[in-house]
JSON list of C-alpha atoms in Angstrom, two decimals:
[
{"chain": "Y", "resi": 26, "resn": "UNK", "atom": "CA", "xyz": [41.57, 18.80, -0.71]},
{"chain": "Y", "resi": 27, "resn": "UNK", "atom": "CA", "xyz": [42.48, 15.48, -2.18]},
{"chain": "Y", "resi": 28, "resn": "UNK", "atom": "CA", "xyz": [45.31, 13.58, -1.24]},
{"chain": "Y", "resi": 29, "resn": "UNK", "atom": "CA", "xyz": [48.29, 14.16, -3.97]},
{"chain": "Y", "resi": 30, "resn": "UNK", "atom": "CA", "xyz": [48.87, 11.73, -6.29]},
{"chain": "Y", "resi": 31, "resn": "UNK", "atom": "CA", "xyz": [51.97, 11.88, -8.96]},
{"chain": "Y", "resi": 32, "resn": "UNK", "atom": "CA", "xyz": [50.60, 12.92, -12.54]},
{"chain": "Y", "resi": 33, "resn": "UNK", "atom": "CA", "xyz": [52.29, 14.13, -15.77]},
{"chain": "Y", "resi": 34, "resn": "UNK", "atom": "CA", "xyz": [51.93, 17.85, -16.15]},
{"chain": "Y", "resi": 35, "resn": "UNK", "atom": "CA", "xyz": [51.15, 18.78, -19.88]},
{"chain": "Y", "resi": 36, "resn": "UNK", "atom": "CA", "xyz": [51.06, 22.66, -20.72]},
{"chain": "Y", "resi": 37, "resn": "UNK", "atom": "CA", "xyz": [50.69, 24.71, -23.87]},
{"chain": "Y", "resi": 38, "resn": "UNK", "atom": "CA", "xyz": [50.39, 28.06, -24.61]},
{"chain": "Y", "resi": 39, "resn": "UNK", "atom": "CA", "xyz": [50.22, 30.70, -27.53]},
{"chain": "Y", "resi": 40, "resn": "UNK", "atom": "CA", "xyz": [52.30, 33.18, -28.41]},
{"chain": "Y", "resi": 41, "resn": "UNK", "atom": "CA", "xyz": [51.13, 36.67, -28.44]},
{"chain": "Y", "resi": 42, "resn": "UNK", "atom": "CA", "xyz": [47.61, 35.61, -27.66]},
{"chain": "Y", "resi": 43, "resn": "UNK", "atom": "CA", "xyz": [46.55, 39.33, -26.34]},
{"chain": "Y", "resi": 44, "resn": "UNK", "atom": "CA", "xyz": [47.70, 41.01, -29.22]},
{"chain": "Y", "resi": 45, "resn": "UNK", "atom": "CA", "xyz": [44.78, 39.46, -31.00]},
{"chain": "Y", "resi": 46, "resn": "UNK", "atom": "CA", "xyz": [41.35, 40.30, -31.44]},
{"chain": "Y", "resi": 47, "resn": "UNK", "atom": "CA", "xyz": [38.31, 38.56, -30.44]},
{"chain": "Y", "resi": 48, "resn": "UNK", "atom": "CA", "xyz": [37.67, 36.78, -33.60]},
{"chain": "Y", "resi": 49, "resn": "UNK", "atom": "CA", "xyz": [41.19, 35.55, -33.72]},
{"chain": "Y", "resi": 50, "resn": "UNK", "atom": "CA", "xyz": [41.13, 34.32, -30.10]},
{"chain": "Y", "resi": 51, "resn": "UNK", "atom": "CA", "xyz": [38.25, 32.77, -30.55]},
{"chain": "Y", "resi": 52, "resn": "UNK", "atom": "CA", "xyz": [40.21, 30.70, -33.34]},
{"chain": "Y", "resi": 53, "resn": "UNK", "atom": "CA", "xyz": [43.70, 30.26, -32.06]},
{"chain": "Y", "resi": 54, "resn": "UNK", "atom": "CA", "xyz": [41.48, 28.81, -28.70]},
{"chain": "Y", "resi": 55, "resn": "UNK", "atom": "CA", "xyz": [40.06, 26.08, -31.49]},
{"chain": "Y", "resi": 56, "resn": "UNK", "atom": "CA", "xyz": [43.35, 25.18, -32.72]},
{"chain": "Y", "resi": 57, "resn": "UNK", "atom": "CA", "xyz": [44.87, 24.90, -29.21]},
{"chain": "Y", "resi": 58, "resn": "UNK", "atom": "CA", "xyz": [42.49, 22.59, -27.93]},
{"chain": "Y", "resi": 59, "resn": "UNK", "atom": "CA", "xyz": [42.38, 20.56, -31.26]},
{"chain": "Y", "resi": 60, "resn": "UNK", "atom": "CA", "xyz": [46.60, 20.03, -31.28]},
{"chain": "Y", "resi": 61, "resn": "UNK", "atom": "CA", "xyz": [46.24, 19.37, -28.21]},
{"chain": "Y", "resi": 62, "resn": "UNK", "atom": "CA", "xyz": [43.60, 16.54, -28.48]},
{"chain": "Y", "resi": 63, "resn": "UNK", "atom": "CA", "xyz": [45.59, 15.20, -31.27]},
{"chain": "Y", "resi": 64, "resn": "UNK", "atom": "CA", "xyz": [49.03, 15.16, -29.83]},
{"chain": "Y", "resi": 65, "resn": "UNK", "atom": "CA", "xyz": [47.10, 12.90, -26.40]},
{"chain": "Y", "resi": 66, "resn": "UNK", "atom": "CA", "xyz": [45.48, 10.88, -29.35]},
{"chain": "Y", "resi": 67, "resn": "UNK", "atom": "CA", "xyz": [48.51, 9.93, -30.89]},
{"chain": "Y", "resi": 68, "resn": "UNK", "atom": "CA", "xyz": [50.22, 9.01, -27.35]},
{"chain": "Y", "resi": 69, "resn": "UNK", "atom": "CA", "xyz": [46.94, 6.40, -27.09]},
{"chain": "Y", "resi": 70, "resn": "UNK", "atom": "CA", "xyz": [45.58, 8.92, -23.94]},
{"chain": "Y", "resi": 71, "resn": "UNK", "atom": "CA", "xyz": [42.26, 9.42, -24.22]},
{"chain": "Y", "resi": 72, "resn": "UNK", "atom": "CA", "xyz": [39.67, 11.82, -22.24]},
{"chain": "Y", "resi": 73, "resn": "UNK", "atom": "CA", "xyz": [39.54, 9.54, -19.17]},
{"chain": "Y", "resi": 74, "resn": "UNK", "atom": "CA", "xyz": [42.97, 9.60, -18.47]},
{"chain": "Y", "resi": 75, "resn": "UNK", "atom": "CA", "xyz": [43.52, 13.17, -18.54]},
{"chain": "Y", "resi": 76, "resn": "UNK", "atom": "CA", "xyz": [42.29, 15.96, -16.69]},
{"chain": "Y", "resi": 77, "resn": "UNK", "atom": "CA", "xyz": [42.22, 19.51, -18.37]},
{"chain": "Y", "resi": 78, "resn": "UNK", "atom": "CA", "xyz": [42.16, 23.12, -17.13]},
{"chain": "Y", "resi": 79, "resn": "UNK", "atom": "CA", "xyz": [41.27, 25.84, -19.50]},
{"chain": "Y", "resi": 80, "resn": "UNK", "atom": "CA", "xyz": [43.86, 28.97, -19.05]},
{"chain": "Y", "resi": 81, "resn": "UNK", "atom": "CA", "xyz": [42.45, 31.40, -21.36]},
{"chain": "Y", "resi": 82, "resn": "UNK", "atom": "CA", "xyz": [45.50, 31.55, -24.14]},
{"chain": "Y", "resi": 83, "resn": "UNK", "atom": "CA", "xyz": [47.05, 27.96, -22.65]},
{"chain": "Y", "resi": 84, "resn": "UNK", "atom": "CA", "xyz": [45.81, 24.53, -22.02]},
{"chain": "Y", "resi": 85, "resn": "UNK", "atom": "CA", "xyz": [47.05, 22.59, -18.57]},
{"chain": "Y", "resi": 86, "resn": "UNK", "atom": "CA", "xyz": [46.78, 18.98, -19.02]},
{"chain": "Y", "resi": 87, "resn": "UNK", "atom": "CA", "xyz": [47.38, 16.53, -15.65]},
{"chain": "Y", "resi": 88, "resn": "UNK", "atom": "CA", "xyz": [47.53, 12.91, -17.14]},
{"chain": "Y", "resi": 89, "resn": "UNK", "atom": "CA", "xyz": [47.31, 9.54, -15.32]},
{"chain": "Y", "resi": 90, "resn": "UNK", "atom": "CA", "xyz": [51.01, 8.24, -14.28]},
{"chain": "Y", "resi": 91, "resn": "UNK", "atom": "CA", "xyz": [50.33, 4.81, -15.63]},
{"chain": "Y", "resi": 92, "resn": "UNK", "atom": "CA", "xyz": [50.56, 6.51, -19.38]},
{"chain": "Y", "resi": 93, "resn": "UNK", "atom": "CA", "xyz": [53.52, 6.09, -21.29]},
{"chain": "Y", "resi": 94, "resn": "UNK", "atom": "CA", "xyz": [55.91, 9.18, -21.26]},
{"chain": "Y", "resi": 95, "resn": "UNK", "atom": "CA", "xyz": [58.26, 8.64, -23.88]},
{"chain": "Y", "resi": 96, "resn": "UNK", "atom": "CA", "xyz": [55.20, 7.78, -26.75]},
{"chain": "Y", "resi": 97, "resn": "UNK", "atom": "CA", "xyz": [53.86, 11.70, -25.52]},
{"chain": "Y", "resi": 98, "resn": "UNK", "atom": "CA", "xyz": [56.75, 13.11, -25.71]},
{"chain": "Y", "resi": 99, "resn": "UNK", "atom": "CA", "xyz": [57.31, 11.55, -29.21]},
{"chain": "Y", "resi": 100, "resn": "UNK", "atom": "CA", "xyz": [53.90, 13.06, -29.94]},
{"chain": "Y", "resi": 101, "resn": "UNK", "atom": "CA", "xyz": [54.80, 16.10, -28.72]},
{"chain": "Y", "resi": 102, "resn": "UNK", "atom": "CA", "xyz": [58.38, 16.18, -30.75]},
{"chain": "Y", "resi": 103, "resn": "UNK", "atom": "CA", "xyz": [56.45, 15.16, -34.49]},
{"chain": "Y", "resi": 104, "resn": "UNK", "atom": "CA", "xyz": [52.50, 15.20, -34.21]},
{"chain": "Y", "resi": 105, "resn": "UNK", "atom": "CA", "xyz": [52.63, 18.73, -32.91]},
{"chain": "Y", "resi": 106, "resn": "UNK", "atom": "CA", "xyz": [54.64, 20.49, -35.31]},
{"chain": "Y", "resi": 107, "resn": "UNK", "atom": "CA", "xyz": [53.19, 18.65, -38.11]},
{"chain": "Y", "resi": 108, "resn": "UNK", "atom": "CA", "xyz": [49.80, 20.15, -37.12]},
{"chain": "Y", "resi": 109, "resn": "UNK", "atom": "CA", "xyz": [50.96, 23.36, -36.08]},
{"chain": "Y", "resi": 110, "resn": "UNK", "atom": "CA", "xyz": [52.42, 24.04, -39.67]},
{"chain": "Y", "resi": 111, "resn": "UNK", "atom": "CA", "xyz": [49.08, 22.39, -41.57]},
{"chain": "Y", "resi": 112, "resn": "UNK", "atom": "CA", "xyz": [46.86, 24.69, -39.45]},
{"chain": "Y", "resi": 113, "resn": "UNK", "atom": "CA", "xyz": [49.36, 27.92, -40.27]},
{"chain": "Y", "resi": 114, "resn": "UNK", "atom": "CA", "xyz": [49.42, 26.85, -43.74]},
{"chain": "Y", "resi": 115, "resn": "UNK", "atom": "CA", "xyz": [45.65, 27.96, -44.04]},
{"chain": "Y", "resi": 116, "resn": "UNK", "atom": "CA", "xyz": [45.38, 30.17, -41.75]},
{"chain": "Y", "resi": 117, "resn": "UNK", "atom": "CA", "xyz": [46.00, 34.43, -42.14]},
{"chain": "Y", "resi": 118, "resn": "UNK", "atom": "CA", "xyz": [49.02, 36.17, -41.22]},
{"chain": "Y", "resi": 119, "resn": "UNK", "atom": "CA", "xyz": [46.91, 37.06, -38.29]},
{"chain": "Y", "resi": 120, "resn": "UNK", "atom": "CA", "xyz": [45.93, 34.26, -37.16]},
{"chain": "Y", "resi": 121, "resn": "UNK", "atom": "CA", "xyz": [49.52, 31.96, -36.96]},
{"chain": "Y", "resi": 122, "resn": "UNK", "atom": "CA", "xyz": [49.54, 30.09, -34.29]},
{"chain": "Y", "resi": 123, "resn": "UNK", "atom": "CA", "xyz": [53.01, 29.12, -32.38]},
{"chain": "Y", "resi": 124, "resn": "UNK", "atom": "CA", "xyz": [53.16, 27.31, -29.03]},
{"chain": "Y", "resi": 125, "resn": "UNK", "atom": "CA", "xyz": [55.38, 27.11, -25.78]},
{"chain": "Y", "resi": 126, "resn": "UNK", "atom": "CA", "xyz": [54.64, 23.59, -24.11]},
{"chain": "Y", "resi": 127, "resn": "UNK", "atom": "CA", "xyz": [56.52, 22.43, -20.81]},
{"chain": "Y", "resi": 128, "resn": "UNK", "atom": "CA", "xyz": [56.15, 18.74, -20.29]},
{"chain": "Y", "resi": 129, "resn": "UNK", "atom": "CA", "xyz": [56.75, 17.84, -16.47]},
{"chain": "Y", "resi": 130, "resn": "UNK", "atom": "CA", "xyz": [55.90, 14.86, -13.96]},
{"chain": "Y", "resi": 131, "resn": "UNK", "atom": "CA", "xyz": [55.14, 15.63, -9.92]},
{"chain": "Y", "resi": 132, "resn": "UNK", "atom": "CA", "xyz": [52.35, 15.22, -7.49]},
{"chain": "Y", "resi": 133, "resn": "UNK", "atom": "CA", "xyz": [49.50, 17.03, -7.40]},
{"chain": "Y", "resi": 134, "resn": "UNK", "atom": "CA", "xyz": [46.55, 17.97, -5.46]},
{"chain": "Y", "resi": 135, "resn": "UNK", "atom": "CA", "xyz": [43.07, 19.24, -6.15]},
{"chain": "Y", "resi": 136, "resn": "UNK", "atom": "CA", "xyz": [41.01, 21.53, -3.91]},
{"chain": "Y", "resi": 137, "resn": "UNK", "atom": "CA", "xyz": [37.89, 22.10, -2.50]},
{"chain": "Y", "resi": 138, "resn": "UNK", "atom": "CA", "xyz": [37.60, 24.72, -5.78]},
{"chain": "Y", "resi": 139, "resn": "UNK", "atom": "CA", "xyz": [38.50, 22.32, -8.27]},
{"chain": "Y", "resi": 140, "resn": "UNK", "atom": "CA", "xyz": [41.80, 23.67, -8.21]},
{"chain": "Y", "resi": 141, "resn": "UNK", "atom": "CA", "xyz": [45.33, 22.37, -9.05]},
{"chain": "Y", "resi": 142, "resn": "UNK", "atom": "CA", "xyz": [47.70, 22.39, -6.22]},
{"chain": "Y", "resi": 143, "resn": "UNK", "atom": "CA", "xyz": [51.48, 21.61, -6.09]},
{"chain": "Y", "resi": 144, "resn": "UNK", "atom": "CA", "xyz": [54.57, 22.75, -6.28]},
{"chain": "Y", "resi": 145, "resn": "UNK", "atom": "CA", "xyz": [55.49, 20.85, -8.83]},
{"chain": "Y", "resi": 146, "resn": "UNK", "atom": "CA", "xyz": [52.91, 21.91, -10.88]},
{"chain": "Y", "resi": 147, "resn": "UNK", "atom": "CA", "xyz": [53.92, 25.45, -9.75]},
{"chain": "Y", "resi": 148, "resn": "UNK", "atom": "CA", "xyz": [57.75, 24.83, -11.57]},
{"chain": "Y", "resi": 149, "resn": "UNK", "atom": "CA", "xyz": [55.80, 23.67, -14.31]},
{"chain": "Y", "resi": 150, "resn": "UNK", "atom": "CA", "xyz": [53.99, 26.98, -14.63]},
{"chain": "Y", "resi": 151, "resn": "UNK", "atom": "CA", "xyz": [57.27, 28.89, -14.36]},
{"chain": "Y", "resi": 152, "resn": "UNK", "atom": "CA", "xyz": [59.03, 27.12, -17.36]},
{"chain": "Y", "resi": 153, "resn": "UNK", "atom": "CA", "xyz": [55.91, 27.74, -19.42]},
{"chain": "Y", "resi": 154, "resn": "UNK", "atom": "CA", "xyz": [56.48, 31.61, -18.93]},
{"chain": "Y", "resi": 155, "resn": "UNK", "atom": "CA", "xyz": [60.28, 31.67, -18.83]},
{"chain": "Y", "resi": 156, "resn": "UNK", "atom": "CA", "xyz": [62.14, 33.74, -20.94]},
{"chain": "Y", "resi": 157, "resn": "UNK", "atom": "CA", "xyz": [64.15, 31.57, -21.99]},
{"chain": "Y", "resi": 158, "resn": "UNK", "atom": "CA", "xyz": [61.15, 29.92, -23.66]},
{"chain": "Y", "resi": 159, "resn": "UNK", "atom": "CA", "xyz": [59.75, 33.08, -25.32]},
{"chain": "Y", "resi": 160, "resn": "UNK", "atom": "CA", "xyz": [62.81, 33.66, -26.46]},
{"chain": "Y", "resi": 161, "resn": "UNK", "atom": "CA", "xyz": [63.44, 30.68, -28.37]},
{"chain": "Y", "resi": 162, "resn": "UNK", "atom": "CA", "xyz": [60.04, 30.84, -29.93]},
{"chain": "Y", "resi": 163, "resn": "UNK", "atom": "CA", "xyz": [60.76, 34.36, -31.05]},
{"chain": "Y", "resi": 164, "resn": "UNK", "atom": "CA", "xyz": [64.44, 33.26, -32.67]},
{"chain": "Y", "resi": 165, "resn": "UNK", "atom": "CA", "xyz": [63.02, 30.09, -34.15]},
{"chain": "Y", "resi": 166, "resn": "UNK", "atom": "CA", "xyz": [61.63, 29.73, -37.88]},
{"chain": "Y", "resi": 167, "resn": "UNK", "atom": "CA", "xyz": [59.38, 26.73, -36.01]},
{"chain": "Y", "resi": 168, "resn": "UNK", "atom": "CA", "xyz": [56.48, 27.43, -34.34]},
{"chain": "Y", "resi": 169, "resn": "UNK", "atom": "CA", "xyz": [56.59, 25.10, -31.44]},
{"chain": "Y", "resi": 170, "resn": "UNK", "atom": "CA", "xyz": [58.97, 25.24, -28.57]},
{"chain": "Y", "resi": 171, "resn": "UNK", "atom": "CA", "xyz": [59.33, 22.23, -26.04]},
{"chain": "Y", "resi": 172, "resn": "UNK", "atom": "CA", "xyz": [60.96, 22.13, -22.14]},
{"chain": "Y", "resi": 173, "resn": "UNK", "atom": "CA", "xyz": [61.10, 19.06, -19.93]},
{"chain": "Y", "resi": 174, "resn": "UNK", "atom": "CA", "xyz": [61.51, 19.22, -16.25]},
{"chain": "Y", "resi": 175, "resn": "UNK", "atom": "CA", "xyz": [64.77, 17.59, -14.98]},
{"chain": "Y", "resi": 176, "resn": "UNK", "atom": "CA", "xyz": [62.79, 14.88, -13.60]},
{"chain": "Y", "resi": 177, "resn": "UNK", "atom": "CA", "xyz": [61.49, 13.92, -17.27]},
{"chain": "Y", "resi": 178, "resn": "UNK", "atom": "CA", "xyz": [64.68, 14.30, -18.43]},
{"chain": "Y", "resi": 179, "resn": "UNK", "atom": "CA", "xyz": [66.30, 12.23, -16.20]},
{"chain": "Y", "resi": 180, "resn": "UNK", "atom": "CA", "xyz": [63.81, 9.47, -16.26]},
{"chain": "Y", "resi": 181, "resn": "UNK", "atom": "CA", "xyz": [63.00, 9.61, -20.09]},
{"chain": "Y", "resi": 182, "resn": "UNK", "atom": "CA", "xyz": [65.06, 11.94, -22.31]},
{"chain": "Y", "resi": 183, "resn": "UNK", "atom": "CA", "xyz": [68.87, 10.92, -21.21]},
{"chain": "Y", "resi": 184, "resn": "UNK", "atom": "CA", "xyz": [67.84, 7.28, -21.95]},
{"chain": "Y", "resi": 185, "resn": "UNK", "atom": "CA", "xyz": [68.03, 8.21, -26.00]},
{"chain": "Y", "resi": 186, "resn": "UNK", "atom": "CA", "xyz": [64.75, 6.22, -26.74]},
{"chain": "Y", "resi": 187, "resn": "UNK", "atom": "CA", "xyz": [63.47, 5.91, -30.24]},
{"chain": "Y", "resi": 188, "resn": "UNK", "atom": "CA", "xyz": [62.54, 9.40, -31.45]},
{"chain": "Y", "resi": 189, "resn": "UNK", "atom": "CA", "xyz": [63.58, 11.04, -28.42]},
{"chain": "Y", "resi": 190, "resn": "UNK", "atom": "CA", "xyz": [67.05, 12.06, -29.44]},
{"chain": "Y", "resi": 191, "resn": "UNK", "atom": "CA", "xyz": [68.83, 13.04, -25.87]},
{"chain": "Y", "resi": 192, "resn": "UNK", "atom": "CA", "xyz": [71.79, 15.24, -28.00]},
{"chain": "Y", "resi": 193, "resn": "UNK", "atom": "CA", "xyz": [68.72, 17.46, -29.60]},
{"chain": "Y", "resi": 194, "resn": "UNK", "atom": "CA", "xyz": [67.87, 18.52, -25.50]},
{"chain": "Y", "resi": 195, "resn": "UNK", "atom": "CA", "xyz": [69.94, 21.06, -23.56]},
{"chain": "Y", "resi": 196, "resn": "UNK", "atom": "CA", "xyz": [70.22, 22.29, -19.96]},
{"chain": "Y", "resi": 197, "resn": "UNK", "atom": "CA", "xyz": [68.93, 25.98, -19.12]},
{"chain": "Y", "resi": 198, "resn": "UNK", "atom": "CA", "xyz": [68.15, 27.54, -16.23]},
{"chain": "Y", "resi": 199, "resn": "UNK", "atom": "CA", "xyz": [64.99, 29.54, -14.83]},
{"chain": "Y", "resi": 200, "resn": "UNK", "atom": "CA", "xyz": [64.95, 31.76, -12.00]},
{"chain": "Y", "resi": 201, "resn": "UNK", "atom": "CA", "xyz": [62.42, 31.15, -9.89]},
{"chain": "Y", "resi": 202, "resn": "UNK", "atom": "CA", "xyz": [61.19, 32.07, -6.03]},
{"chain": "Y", "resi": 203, "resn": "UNK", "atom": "CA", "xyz": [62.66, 29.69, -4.77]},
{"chain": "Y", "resi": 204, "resn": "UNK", "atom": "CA", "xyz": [65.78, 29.81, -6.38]},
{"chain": "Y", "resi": 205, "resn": "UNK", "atom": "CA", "xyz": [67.45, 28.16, -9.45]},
{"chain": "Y", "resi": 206, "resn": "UNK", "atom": "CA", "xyz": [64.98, 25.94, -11.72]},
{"chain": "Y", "resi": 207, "resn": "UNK", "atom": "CA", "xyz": [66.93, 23.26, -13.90]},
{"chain": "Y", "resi": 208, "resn": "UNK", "atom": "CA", "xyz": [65.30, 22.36, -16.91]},
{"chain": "Y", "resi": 209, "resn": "UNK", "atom": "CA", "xyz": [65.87, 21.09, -20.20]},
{"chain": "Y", "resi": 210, "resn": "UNK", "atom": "CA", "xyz": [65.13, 22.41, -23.65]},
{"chain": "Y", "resi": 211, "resn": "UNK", "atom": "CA", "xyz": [64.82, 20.88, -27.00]},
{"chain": "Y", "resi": 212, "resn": "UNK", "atom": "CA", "xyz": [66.46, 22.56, -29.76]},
{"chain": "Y", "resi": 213, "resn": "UNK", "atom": "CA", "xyz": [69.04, 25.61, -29.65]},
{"chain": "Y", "resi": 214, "resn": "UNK", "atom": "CA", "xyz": [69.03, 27.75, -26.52]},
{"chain": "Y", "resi": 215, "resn": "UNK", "atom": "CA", "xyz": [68.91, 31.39, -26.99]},
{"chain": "Y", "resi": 216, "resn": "UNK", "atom": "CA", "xyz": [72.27, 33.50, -26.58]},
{"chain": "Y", "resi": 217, "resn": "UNK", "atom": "CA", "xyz": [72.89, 34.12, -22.67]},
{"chain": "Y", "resi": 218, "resn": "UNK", "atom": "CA", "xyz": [70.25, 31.91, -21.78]},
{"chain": "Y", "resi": 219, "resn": "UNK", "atom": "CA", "xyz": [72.06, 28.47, -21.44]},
{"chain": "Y", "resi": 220, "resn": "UNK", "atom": "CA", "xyz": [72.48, 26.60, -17.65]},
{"chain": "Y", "resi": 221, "resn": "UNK", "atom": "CA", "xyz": [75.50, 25.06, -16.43]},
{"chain": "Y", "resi": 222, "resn": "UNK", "atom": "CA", "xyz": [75.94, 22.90, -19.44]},
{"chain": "Y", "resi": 223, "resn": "UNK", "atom": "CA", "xyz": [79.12, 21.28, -17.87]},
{"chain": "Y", "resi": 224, "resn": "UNK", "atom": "CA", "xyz": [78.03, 20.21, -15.03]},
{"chain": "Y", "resi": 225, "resn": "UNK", "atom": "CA", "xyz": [74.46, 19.26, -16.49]},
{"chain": "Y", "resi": 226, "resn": "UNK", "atom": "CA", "xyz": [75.44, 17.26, -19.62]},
{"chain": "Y", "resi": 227, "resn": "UNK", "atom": "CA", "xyz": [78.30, 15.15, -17.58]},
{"chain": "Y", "resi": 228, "resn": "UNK", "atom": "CA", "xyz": [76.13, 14.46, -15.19]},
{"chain": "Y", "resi": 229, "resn": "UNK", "atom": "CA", "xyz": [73.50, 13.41, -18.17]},
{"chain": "Y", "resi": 230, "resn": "UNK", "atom": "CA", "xyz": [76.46, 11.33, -19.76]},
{"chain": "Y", "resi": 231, "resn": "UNK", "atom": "CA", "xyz": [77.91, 9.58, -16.56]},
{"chain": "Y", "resi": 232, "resn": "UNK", "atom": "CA", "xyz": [73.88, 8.48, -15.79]},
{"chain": "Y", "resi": 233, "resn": "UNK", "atom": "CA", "xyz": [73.24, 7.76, -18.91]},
{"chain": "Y", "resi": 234, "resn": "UNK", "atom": "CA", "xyz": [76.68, 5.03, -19.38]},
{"chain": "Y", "resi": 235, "resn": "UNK", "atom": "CA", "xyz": [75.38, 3.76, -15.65]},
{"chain": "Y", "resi": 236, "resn": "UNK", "atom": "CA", "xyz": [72.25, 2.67, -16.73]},
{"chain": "Y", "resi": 237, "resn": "UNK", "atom": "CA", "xyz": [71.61, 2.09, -20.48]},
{"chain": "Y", "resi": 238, "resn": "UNK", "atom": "CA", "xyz": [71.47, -1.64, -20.97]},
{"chain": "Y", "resi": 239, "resn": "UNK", "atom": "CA", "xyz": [74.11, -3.44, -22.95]},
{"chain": "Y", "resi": 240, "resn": "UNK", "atom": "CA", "xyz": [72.93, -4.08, -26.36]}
]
């Protein structure tokens, strides 16, 4: 197993992917990869700074450290929704395509197998399938939902850069194994799904008034 080295953790998945058919999972797989490609395009990562592992209805992406953060998850905020509704706009009721994607940084390791191992990358994992996820998908008229980690939010999103609006992100909470997984999602969080937004957002504001330089 390789030593582990700290990547950013890119994942996307479809919604009600087994419900499909052959034909149309054969399709939505097409669309997938191309948003994806097109979202790392648009953040200026290209195909040797990223390493990809195919999950059947969802895409894991492990990108080099050096890459810029805030320009993917600008992609991520406007190149993927853009796509996502000129794909839909052609394609059958049938065939609609909406995406989770969880956008995380940690170390990770690869094994003898070729396999991805952290457990980071396992927190990752359990945003992607939270319900708190599917559950904003399913109340949204969008068809992308977006999570950070609490390490991308504090390190990127709480900053307020340009097109990464910190007041559009708010704190949940995702059971997990081991216990409690704080995490932050952009856009409205379903009813009884919200974290411990007091505690989270002062602790967002007070960090945020510490370190933002004076203009």
């Amino acid at each position: 197993m390789t030593d582990p080295v700290s990547r950013t953790i890119l994942l996307l998945d479809i919604e009600k992917y087994s419900d499909r058919d052959d034909v149309e999972q054969t399709y939505l797989r097409r669309m997938l990869y191309d948003i994806a490609d097109r979202a790392l395009e648009a953040a200026g990562i290209d195909e040797k700074r990223r390493r990809r592992a195919d999950r059947g209805d969802a895409v894991m992406e492990l990108i080099d450290a050096n890459a810029s953060v805030p320009r993917l998850l600008r992609a991520l905020l406007t190149e993927v929704p853009v796509r996502l509704r000129a794909t839909n706009r052609m394609a059958s009721s049938s065939a609609q395509i909406r995406l989770r994607s969880v956008l995380a940084t940690g170390y990770v390791a690869i094994d003898a197998y070729d396999g991805w191992v952290g457990s980071d990358l396992n927190h990752a994992c359990r945003l992607l399938d939270a319900d708190v996820l599917r559950d904003a998908l399913r109340e949204r008229s969008d068809d992308f939902v977006l999570c950070v980690s609490e390490q991308v939010h504090a390190g990127i999103v709480r900053h307020d850069h340009p097109g990464i609006p910190a007041a559009d992100f708010h704190p949940v909470t995702v059971d997990s194994k081991n216990g409690p997984l704080p995490a932050w999602l952009h856009g409205p969080v379903p009813k009884g799904k919200a974290g411990a937004p007091g505690k989270a957002e002062a602790g967002a504001r007070a960090g945020t008034a510490d370190t933002r330089p004076p203009l």
